Short mmCIF file of C-alpha atoms and ligand atoms in Angstrom, two decimals:
data_model
loop_
_atom_site.label_atom_id
_atom_site.label_comp_id
_atom_site.label_asym_id
_atom_site.label_seq_id
_atom_site.Cartn_x
_atom_site.Cartn_y
_atom_site.Cartn_z
CA MET A 1 -10.58 -93.00 -95.15
CA LYS A 2 -12.70 -91.59 -92.32
CA PRO A 3 -16.42 -92.30 -92.33
CA SER A 4 -18.56 -89.46 -93.58
CA ILE A 5 -21.12 -87.67 -91.41
CA ILE A 6 -23.47 -84.71 -91.81
CA LEU A 7 -23.45 -81.90 -89.25
CA TYR A 8 -26.47 -79.59 -89.52
CA LYS A 9 -25.97 -77.41 -86.44
CA ALA A 10 -23.12 -75.08 -85.51
CA LEU A 11 -20.66 -76.50 -82.98
CA PRO A 12 -17.99 -74.79 -80.86
CA ASP A 13 -14.55 -75.17 -82.47
CA ASP A 14 -13.16 -77.68 -79.98
CA LEU A 15 -16.13 -79.98 -80.48
CA LEU A 16 -15.92 -79.63 -84.24
CA HIS A 17 -12.25 -80.64 -84.03
CA ARG A 18 -13.14 -83.66 -81.88
CA LEU A 19 -15.68 -84.70 -84.49
CA GLU A 20 -13.23 -84.13 -87.34
CA SER A 21 -10.64 -86.35 -85.70
CA HIS A 22 -13.06 -89.27 -86.20
CA PHE A 23 -15.04 -88.38 -89.30
CA THR A 24 -15.11 -86.48 -92.55
CA VAL A 25 -17.61 -83.80 -91.51
CA HIS A 26 -19.96 -82.28 -94.10
CA ARG A 27 -21.50 -79.12 -92.69
CA LEU A 28 -24.93 -78.41 -94.11
CA PRO A 29 -27.52 -75.87 -93.01
CA ASP A 30 -30.46 -78.26 -92.44
CA LEU A 31 -32.16 -81.46 -93.55
CA ARG A 32 -34.86 -79.88 -95.73
CA PRO A 33 -35.72 -81.75 -98.96
CA GLU A 34 -34.12 -78.94 -101.02
CA THR A 35 -30.85 -79.32 -99.13
CA VAL A 36 -30.99 -83.10 -99.54
CA ALA A 37 -31.62 -82.75 -103.30
CA GLN A 38 -28.75 -80.30 -103.64
CA HIS A 39 -26.27 -82.54 -101.79
CA ALA A 40 -27.62 -85.95 -102.78
CA GLN A 41 -24.17 -87.57 -102.95
CA ILE A 42 -23.25 -86.50 -99.42
CA PHE A 43 -26.55 -87.77 -98.03
CA ALA A 44 -26.16 -91.03 -99.93
CA SER A 45 -22.74 -91.72 -98.42
CA ALA A 46 -23.14 -90.43 -94.83
CA VAL A 47 -23.16 -92.96 -91.97
CA GLY A 48 -23.95 -90.41 -89.26
CA LEU A 49 -26.13 -87.36 -88.59
CA LEU A 50 -25.59 -84.73 -85.91
CA GLY A 51 -27.85 -81.76 -85.21
CA SER A 52 -31.26 -80.94 -83.77
CA GLY A 53 -34.75 -79.85 -84.60
CA ASP A 54 -35.12 -80.91 -88.24
CA ALA A 55 -37.38 -83.83 -89.15
CA VAL A 56 -35.62 -87.17 -89.50
CA ASP A 57 -38.28 -89.13 -91.32
CA GLN A 58 -38.88 -91.88 -93.86
CA ALA A 59 -38.31 -89.55 -96.83
CA LEU A 60 -34.89 -88.50 -95.49
CA LEU A 61 -33.89 -92.06 -94.62
CA GLU A 62 -34.62 -93.15 -98.17
CA LYS A 63 -31.92 -90.75 -99.32
CA MET A 64 -29.48 -92.04 -96.69
CA PRO A 65 -29.06 -95.78 -97.35
CA ARG A 66 -25.75 -95.96 -95.44
CA LEU A 67 -26.93 -94.16 -92.28
CA ARG A 68 -26.09 -96.05 -89.08
CA ALA A 69 -26.59 -93.47 -86.32
CA ALA A 70 -28.42 -90.19 -85.77
CA SER A 71 -27.37 -88.06 -82.80
CA THR A 72 -29.73 -85.29 -81.71
CA ILE A 73 -28.58 -82.35 -79.57
CA SER A 74 -31.71 -82.55 -77.44
CA VAL A 75 -33.43 -84.81 -74.99
CA GLY A 76 -36.70 -84.75 -76.97
CA TYR A 77 -36.92 -86.63 -80.24
CA ASP A 78 -40.50 -86.11 -81.36
CA ASN A 79 -39.10 -84.83 -84.67
CA VAL A 80 -37.61 -88.26 -85.36
CA ASP A 81 -39.48 -91.24 -86.80
CA VAL A 82 -38.03 -93.86 -84.45
CA ASP A 83 -39.98 -96.71 -86.10
CA ALA A 84 -38.43 -95.83 -89.45
CA LEU A 85 -34.96 -95.81 -87.83
CA ASN A 86 -35.63 -99.17 -86.18
CA ALA A 87 -36.73 -100.68 -89.48
CA ARG A 88 -33.36 -99.71 -90.98
CA GLY A 89 -31.22 -100.58 -87.97
CA VAL A 90 -30.26 -96.93 -87.38
CA LEU A 91 -29.39 -95.95 -83.80
CA LEU A 92 -30.85 -92.80 -82.28
CA MET A 93 -28.78 -91.03 -79.61
CA HIS A 94 -30.01 -88.12 -77.45
CA THR A 95 -28.78 -85.92 -74.58
CA PRO A 96 -30.73 -86.57 -71.39
CA THR A 97 -29.21 -85.75 -67.97
CA VAL A 98 -26.95 -82.84 -69.04
CA LEU A 99 -29.89 -80.44 -69.38
CA THR A 100 -32.02 -81.61 -66.45
CA GLU A 101 -31.00 -79.00 -63.89
CA THR A 102 -31.12 -76.10 -66.35
CA VAL A 103 -34.60 -76.96 -67.60
CA ALA A 104 -35.77 -77.33 -63.98
CA ASP A 105 -34.40 -73.84 -63.30
CA THR A 106 -36.41 -72.56 -66.27
CA VAL A 107 -39.60 -74.10 -64.88
CA ILE A 108 -39.05 -72.37 -61.54
CA ALA A 109 -38.30 -69.11 -63.36
CA LEU A 110 -41.61 -69.38 -65.23
CA MET A 111 -43.53 -70.15 -62.03
CA LEU A 112 -42.02 -67.17 -60.26
CA SER A 113 -42.37 -64.82 -63.24
CA ALA A 114 -46.02 -65.69 -63.80
CA ALA A 115 -46.96 -65.59 -60.10
CA ARG A 116 -45.10 -62.37 -59.30
CA ARG A 117 -45.90 -60.79 -62.69
CA VAL A 118 -42.22 -60.04 -63.17
CA VAL A 119 -42.36 -59.25 -66.89
CA GLU A 120 -45.57 -57.24 -66.70
CA VAL A 121 -44.44 -55.01 -63.82
CA ALA A 122 -40.94 -54.59 -65.27
CA GLU A 123 -42.56 -53.32 -68.46
CA ARG A 124 -44.63 -50.88 -66.41
CA VAL A 125 -41.47 -49.58 -64.73
CA ARG A 126 -39.87 -49.09 -68.17
CA ALA A 127 -42.99 -47.24 -69.28
CA GLY A 128 -42.53 -44.76 -66.41
CA GLU A 129 -45.57 -45.93 -64.42
CA TRP A 130 -43.69 -46.32 -61.11
CA THR A 131 -44.34 -42.83 -59.83
CA THR A 132 -45.55 -43.46 -56.28
CA SER A 133 -45.22 -46.41 -53.91
CA ILE A 134 -46.95 -49.39 -55.48
CA GLY A 135 -50.46 -50.60 -54.62
CA PRO A 136 -52.34 -53.88 -55.07
CA ASP A 137 -52.54 -53.50 -58.85
CA TRP A 138 -48.82 -54.38 -58.86
CA PHE A 139 -49.09 -57.34 -56.50
CA GLY A 140 -48.69 -60.95 -57.45
CA CYS A 141 -49.35 -64.11 -55.50
CA ASP A 142 -47.10 -66.29 -53.34
CA VAL A 143 -45.26 -69.29 -54.64
CA HIS A 144 -43.84 -70.69 -51.38
CA HIS A 145 -46.08 -73.14 -49.53
CA LYS A 146 -48.50 -73.37 -52.48
CA THR A 147 -49.35 -76.77 -53.93
CA LEU A 148 -47.41 -77.77 -57.01
CA GLY A 149 -48.81 -80.30 -59.47
CA ILE A 150 -46.18 -81.84 -61.75
CA VAL A 151 -47.41 -83.69 -64.82
CA GLY A 152 -44.61 -85.92 -66.09
CA MET A 153 -42.24 -87.17 -63.40
CA GLY A 154 -39.10 -87.83 -65.42
CA ARG A 155 -35.62 -86.51 -64.65
CA ILE A 156 -36.71 -82.89 -65.10
CA GLY A 157 -39.90 -83.34 -63.08
CA LEU A 158 -37.81 -84.76 -60.26
CA ALA A 159 -35.40 -81.79 -60.35
CA VAL A 160 -38.38 -79.39 -60.24
CA ALA A 161 -39.80 -81.31 -57.28
CA GLN A 162 -36.47 -81.01 -55.46
CA ARG A 163 -36.36 -77.24 -55.93
CA ALA A 164 -40.01 -76.78 -54.97
CA HIS A 165 -39.78 -79.00 -51.90
CA PHE A 166 -36.54 -77.72 -50.40
CA GLY A 167 -36.51 -74.19 -51.78
CA PHE A 168 -40.15 -73.21 -51.58
CA ASN A 169 -41.73 -75.59 -49.06
CA MET A 170 -44.34 -76.59 -51.62
CA PRO A 171 -46.47 -79.68 -51.15
CA ILE A 172 -46.07 -81.71 -54.36
CA LEU A 173 -48.62 -83.71 -56.33
CA TYR A 174 -47.63 -85.57 -59.44
CA ASN A 175 -49.12 -87.53 -62.28
CA ALA A 176 -47.08 -89.83 -64.46
CA ARG A 177 -47.38 -93.13 -66.31
CA SER A 178 -46.07 -94.91 -63.25
CA ARG A 179 -45.35 -94.24 -59.59
CA HIS A 180 -42.01 -92.63 -58.77
CA PRO A 181 -40.76 -93.96 -55.41
CA GLU A 182 -37.82 -91.54 -55.31
CA ALA A 183 -40.07 -88.49 -55.74
CA GLU A 184 -42.32 -89.83 -53.02
CA SER A 185 -39.59 -90.64 -50.50
CA ARG A 186 -37.27 -87.66 -51.10
CA PHE A 187 -39.75 -84.88 -51.77
CA ASN A 188 -42.89 -86.26 -50.21
CA ALA A 189 -44.60 -86.08 -53.61
CA ARG A 190 -48.10 -87.60 -53.72
CA TYR A 191 -49.26 -89.53 -56.77
CA CYS A 192 -52.63 -88.28 -58.08
CA GLU A 193 -54.97 -89.04 -60.95
CA LEU A 194 -54.78 -86.13 -63.39
CA ASP A 195 -58.20 -84.67 -62.54
CA ALA A 196 -57.48 -84.71 -58.81
CA LEU A 197 -54.14 -83.00 -59.41
CA LEU A 198 -55.78 -80.32 -61.56
CA GLN A 199 -58.43 -79.66 -58.92
CA GLU A 200 -55.95 -79.28 -56.07
CA ALA A 201 -52.83 -77.69 -57.54
CA ASP A 202 -52.04 -73.97 -57.35
CA PHE A 203 -49.33 -74.45 -59.98
CA VAL A 204 -49.66 -77.01 -62.76
CA CYS A 205 -46.35 -77.74 -64.49
CA LEU A 206 -46.24 -79.84 -67.63
CA ILE A 207 -42.94 -81.52 -68.35
CA LEU A 208 -43.96 -84.17 -70.84
CA PRO A 209 -42.43 -85.40 -74.07
CA LEU A 210 -44.59 -85.21 -77.18
CA THR A 211 -45.90 -88.64 -78.12
CA LYS A 212 -49.12 -90.02 -79.62
CA GLU A 213 -50.40 -90.40 -76.05
CA THR A 214 -49.55 -86.88 -74.84
CA HIS A 215 -50.61 -85.01 -78.00
CA ARG A 216 -53.37 -82.50 -76.98
CA MET A 217 -53.55 -84.09 -73.55
CA PHE A 218 -54.45 -80.66 -72.15
CA GLY A 219 -57.55 -78.99 -73.56
CA THR A 220 -60.78 -77.21 -72.55
CA ALA A 221 -61.77 -79.87 -70.00
CA GLN A 222 -58.40 -79.81 -68.23
CA PHE A 223 -58.29 -76.02 -67.97
CA ALA A 224 -61.88 -75.99 -66.72
CA THR A 225 -60.91 -78.45 -63.98
CA MET A 226 -58.12 -76.24 -62.66
CA LYS A 227 -58.61 -73.62 -59.96
CA LYS A 228 -59.41 -70.11 -61.20
CA SER A 229 -56.27 -69.02 -59.34
CA ALA A 230 -54.11 -71.71 -60.97
CA ILE A 231 -50.87 -70.86 -62.74
CA PHE A 232 -50.05 -73.10 -65.69
CA VAL A 233 -46.49 -73.76 -66.88
CA ASN A 234 -45.48 -75.73 -69.97
CA ALA A 235 -41.82 -76.55 -70.53
CA GLY A 236 -42.21 -79.84 -72.40
CA ARG A 237 -43.62 -79.56 -75.90
CA GLY A 238 -46.26 -77.15 -77.24
CA PRO A 239 -48.55 -79.66 -78.97
CA VAL A 240 -49.20 -81.45 -75.66
CA VAL A 241 -51.58 -78.52 -75.13
CA ASP A 242 -54.52 -77.38 -77.22
CA GLU A 243 -53.24 -73.80 -77.50
CA ALA A 244 -56.64 -72.34 -78.52
CA ALA A 245 -58.17 -73.85 -75.38
CA LEU A 246 -55.36 -72.40 -73.26
CA ILE A 247 -55.86 -68.95 -74.79
CA ALA A 248 -59.61 -69.14 -74.16
CA ALA A 249 -59.07 -70.21 -70.54
CA LEU A 250 -56.68 -67.30 -69.97
CA GLN A 251 -58.96 -64.80 -71.68
CA ARG A 252 -62.02 -65.91 -69.72
CA GLY A 253 -60.14 -65.98 -66.41
CA GLU A 254 -60.65 -69.72 -65.99
CA ILE A 255 -57.04 -69.87 -64.89
CA GLN A 256 -54.96 -67.01 -63.55
CA ALA A 257 -51.78 -66.99 -65.60
CA ALA A 258 -49.36 -69.03 -67.68
CA GLY A 259 -45.62 -69.32 -68.09
CA LEU A 260 -44.80 -70.87 -71.46
CA ASP A 261 -41.51 -72.02 -72.93
CA VAL A 262 -43.00 -74.12 -75.74
CA PHE A 263 -45.71 -73.52 -78.31
CA ASP A 264 -47.72 -75.18 -81.03
CA GLN A 265 -45.75 -73.29 -83.63
CA GLU A 266 -42.16 -72.22 -82.98
CA PRO A 267 -41.06 -69.49 -83.41
CA LEU A 268 -44.30 -68.20 -81.91
CA PRO A 269 -46.09 -66.04 -84.54
CA VAL A 270 -45.97 -62.37 -83.54
CA ASP A 271 -49.75 -62.11 -83.93
CA SER A 272 -50.40 -64.92 -81.43
CA PRO A 273 -53.12 -63.90 -78.94
CA LEU A 274 -50.76 -65.20 -76.23
CA LEU A 275 -48.61 -62.11 -76.77
CA SER A 276 -51.39 -59.68 -76.00
CA LEU A 277 -52.39 -61.31 -72.72
CA PRO A 278 -50.79 -59.55 -69.73
CA ASN A 279 -51.07 -62.75 -67.67
CA VAL A 280 -48.80 -64.73 -70.01
CA VAL A 281 -45.03 -64.99 -69.77
CA ALA A 282 -43.85 -66.37 -73.11
CA VAL A 283 -40.17 -67.22 -73.63
CA PRO A 284 -38.58 -68.63 -76.81
CA HIS A 285 -37.97 -72.31 -75.90
CA ILE A 286 -35.10 -71.39 -73.57
CA GLY A 287 -35.47 -74.47 -71.36
CA SER A 288 -31.88 -75.64 -71.88
CA ALA A 289 -30.56 -72.41 -73.33
CA THR A 290 -27.60 -71.46 -71.17
CA HIS A 291 -24.03 -71.28 -72.48
CA GLU A 292 -22.92 -74.07 -70.17
CA THR A 293 -25.76 -76.46 -70.86
CA ARG A 294 -25.87 -75.95 -74.61
CA TYR A 295 -22.12 -76.67 -74.67
CA ASN A 296 -22.58 -79.80 -72.57
CA MET A 297 -25.44 -80.98 -74.79
CA ALA A 298 -23.35 -80.51 -77.93
CA ALA A 299 -20.38 -82.33 -76.34
CA CYS A 300 -22.64 -85.16 -75.25
CA ALA A 301 -24.12 -85.45 -78.76
CA VAL A 302 -20.64 -85.54 -80.32
CA ASP A 303 -19.52 -88.31 -77.94
CA ASN A 304 -22.80 -90.14 -78.52
CA LEU A 305 -22.20 -90.21 -82.27
CA ILE A 306 -18.61 -91.39 -81.84
CA ASP A 307 -19.77 -94.19 -79.47
CA ALA A 308 -22.65 -95.23 -81.71
CA LEU A 309 -20.53 -95.42 -84.85
CA ARG A 310 -17.88 -97.40 -82.95
CA GLY A 311 -20.66 -99.85 -82.16
CA LYS A 312 -20.66 -98.92 -78.46
CA PRO A 313 -23.85 -96.99 -77.75
CA GLU A 314 -23.72 -97.77 -74.04
CA LYS A 315 -25.61 -94.76 -72.86
CA ASN A 316 -28.03 -92.22 -74.28
CA CYS A 317 -29.32 -94.59 -76.92
CA VAL A 318 -33.08 -94.43 -77.52
CA ASN A 319 -33.26 -97.69 -79.51
CA PRO A 320 -30.34 -100.00 -78.66
CA GLN A 321 -32.34 -102.90 -80.11
CA ALA A 322 -31.95 -101.37 -83.58
CA ALA A 323 -28.27 -102.37 -83.58
CA LYS A 324 -29.05 -106.10 -83.46
C1 8YV B 1 -33.41 -78.27 -77.13
C2 8YV B 1 -35.25 -79.34 -75.95
O1 8YV B 1 -32.37 -77.46 -76.90
O2 8YV B 1 -33.66 -81.00 -75.48
C3 8YV B 1 -34.81 -80.74 -75.84
O3 8YV B 1 -35.63 -81.63 -76.11
O4 8YV B 1 -36.38 -79.04 -76.07
C4 8YV B 1 -34.23 -78.28 -75.89
O5 8YV B 1 -33.43 -78.50 -74.78
C5 8YV B 1 -34.17 -77.83 -78.33
O6 8YV B 1 -34.92 -78.90 -78.79
C6 8YV B 1 -33.26 -77.31 -79.43
O7 8YV B 1 -32.31 -78.27 -79.78
#
């Protein structure tokens, strides 16, 4: 008999078939307590989990005594209680690498959109306001040759630095937990303390995971330190930023504009003040959302689960020590 796993995200047919050739796949809508209560037997017998977004926490693990591996279709795993997995010897697999280039493209798109006011002016064209040749009230500001500050120099930060350095001739500053020799040698990136980066950068791009250390790392003080002309981009996780402080900084003109892919609450509530600010480009967590990349992430997560349950989590394992 094939081992039993729970799939709580839709998969393309070919990937579903790949999964079914290894496991008995139980497709469920989510991991909410109501769903768990309704399908208690399935949760009690499953050895694997595959999906994304939903909380994988102590309460869930208590209902899954046979679980051996959880595979998330994402690079971030702030929704997962890794300590609780470790305590039970459950492996956590994720999908770094396959989404790096696409998320870096999204960051550049947000920088360009916010600086050149792409969404705002496109809306004005739709509204019939383009009636004569345009004047300064339609102008944006340059991106090329401006100073880019990257906060979080992981794989995605590095891919943003590459684009900014070669594509836009931008001097690059970065702040991270440790120095990144590759960023320094390939893209001439200069390591800075956070305050110095905030003071100097024309664009401040946050590409950080959400952890206890990064939670609310950006608030009133950080926005006050930035240039009034600064453009702020967040493509990591919403709660890294104090959203009320960001809104206040944008409303008071303490920074010029923001391009945001992630928010405190997702989906972003329609009454969020962010949506009535003309200097905000807000997109619905599209960082990795292309057909190609979402397919590659799903394929990677399927292979990760197969490897982990075969006892061979050679790559993409967050907590290999949990297997011992
Ligand atoms: C995911 C992301 O697609 O990978 C991540 O961590 O934020 C996105 O790429 C999103 O979490 C939905 O699964």
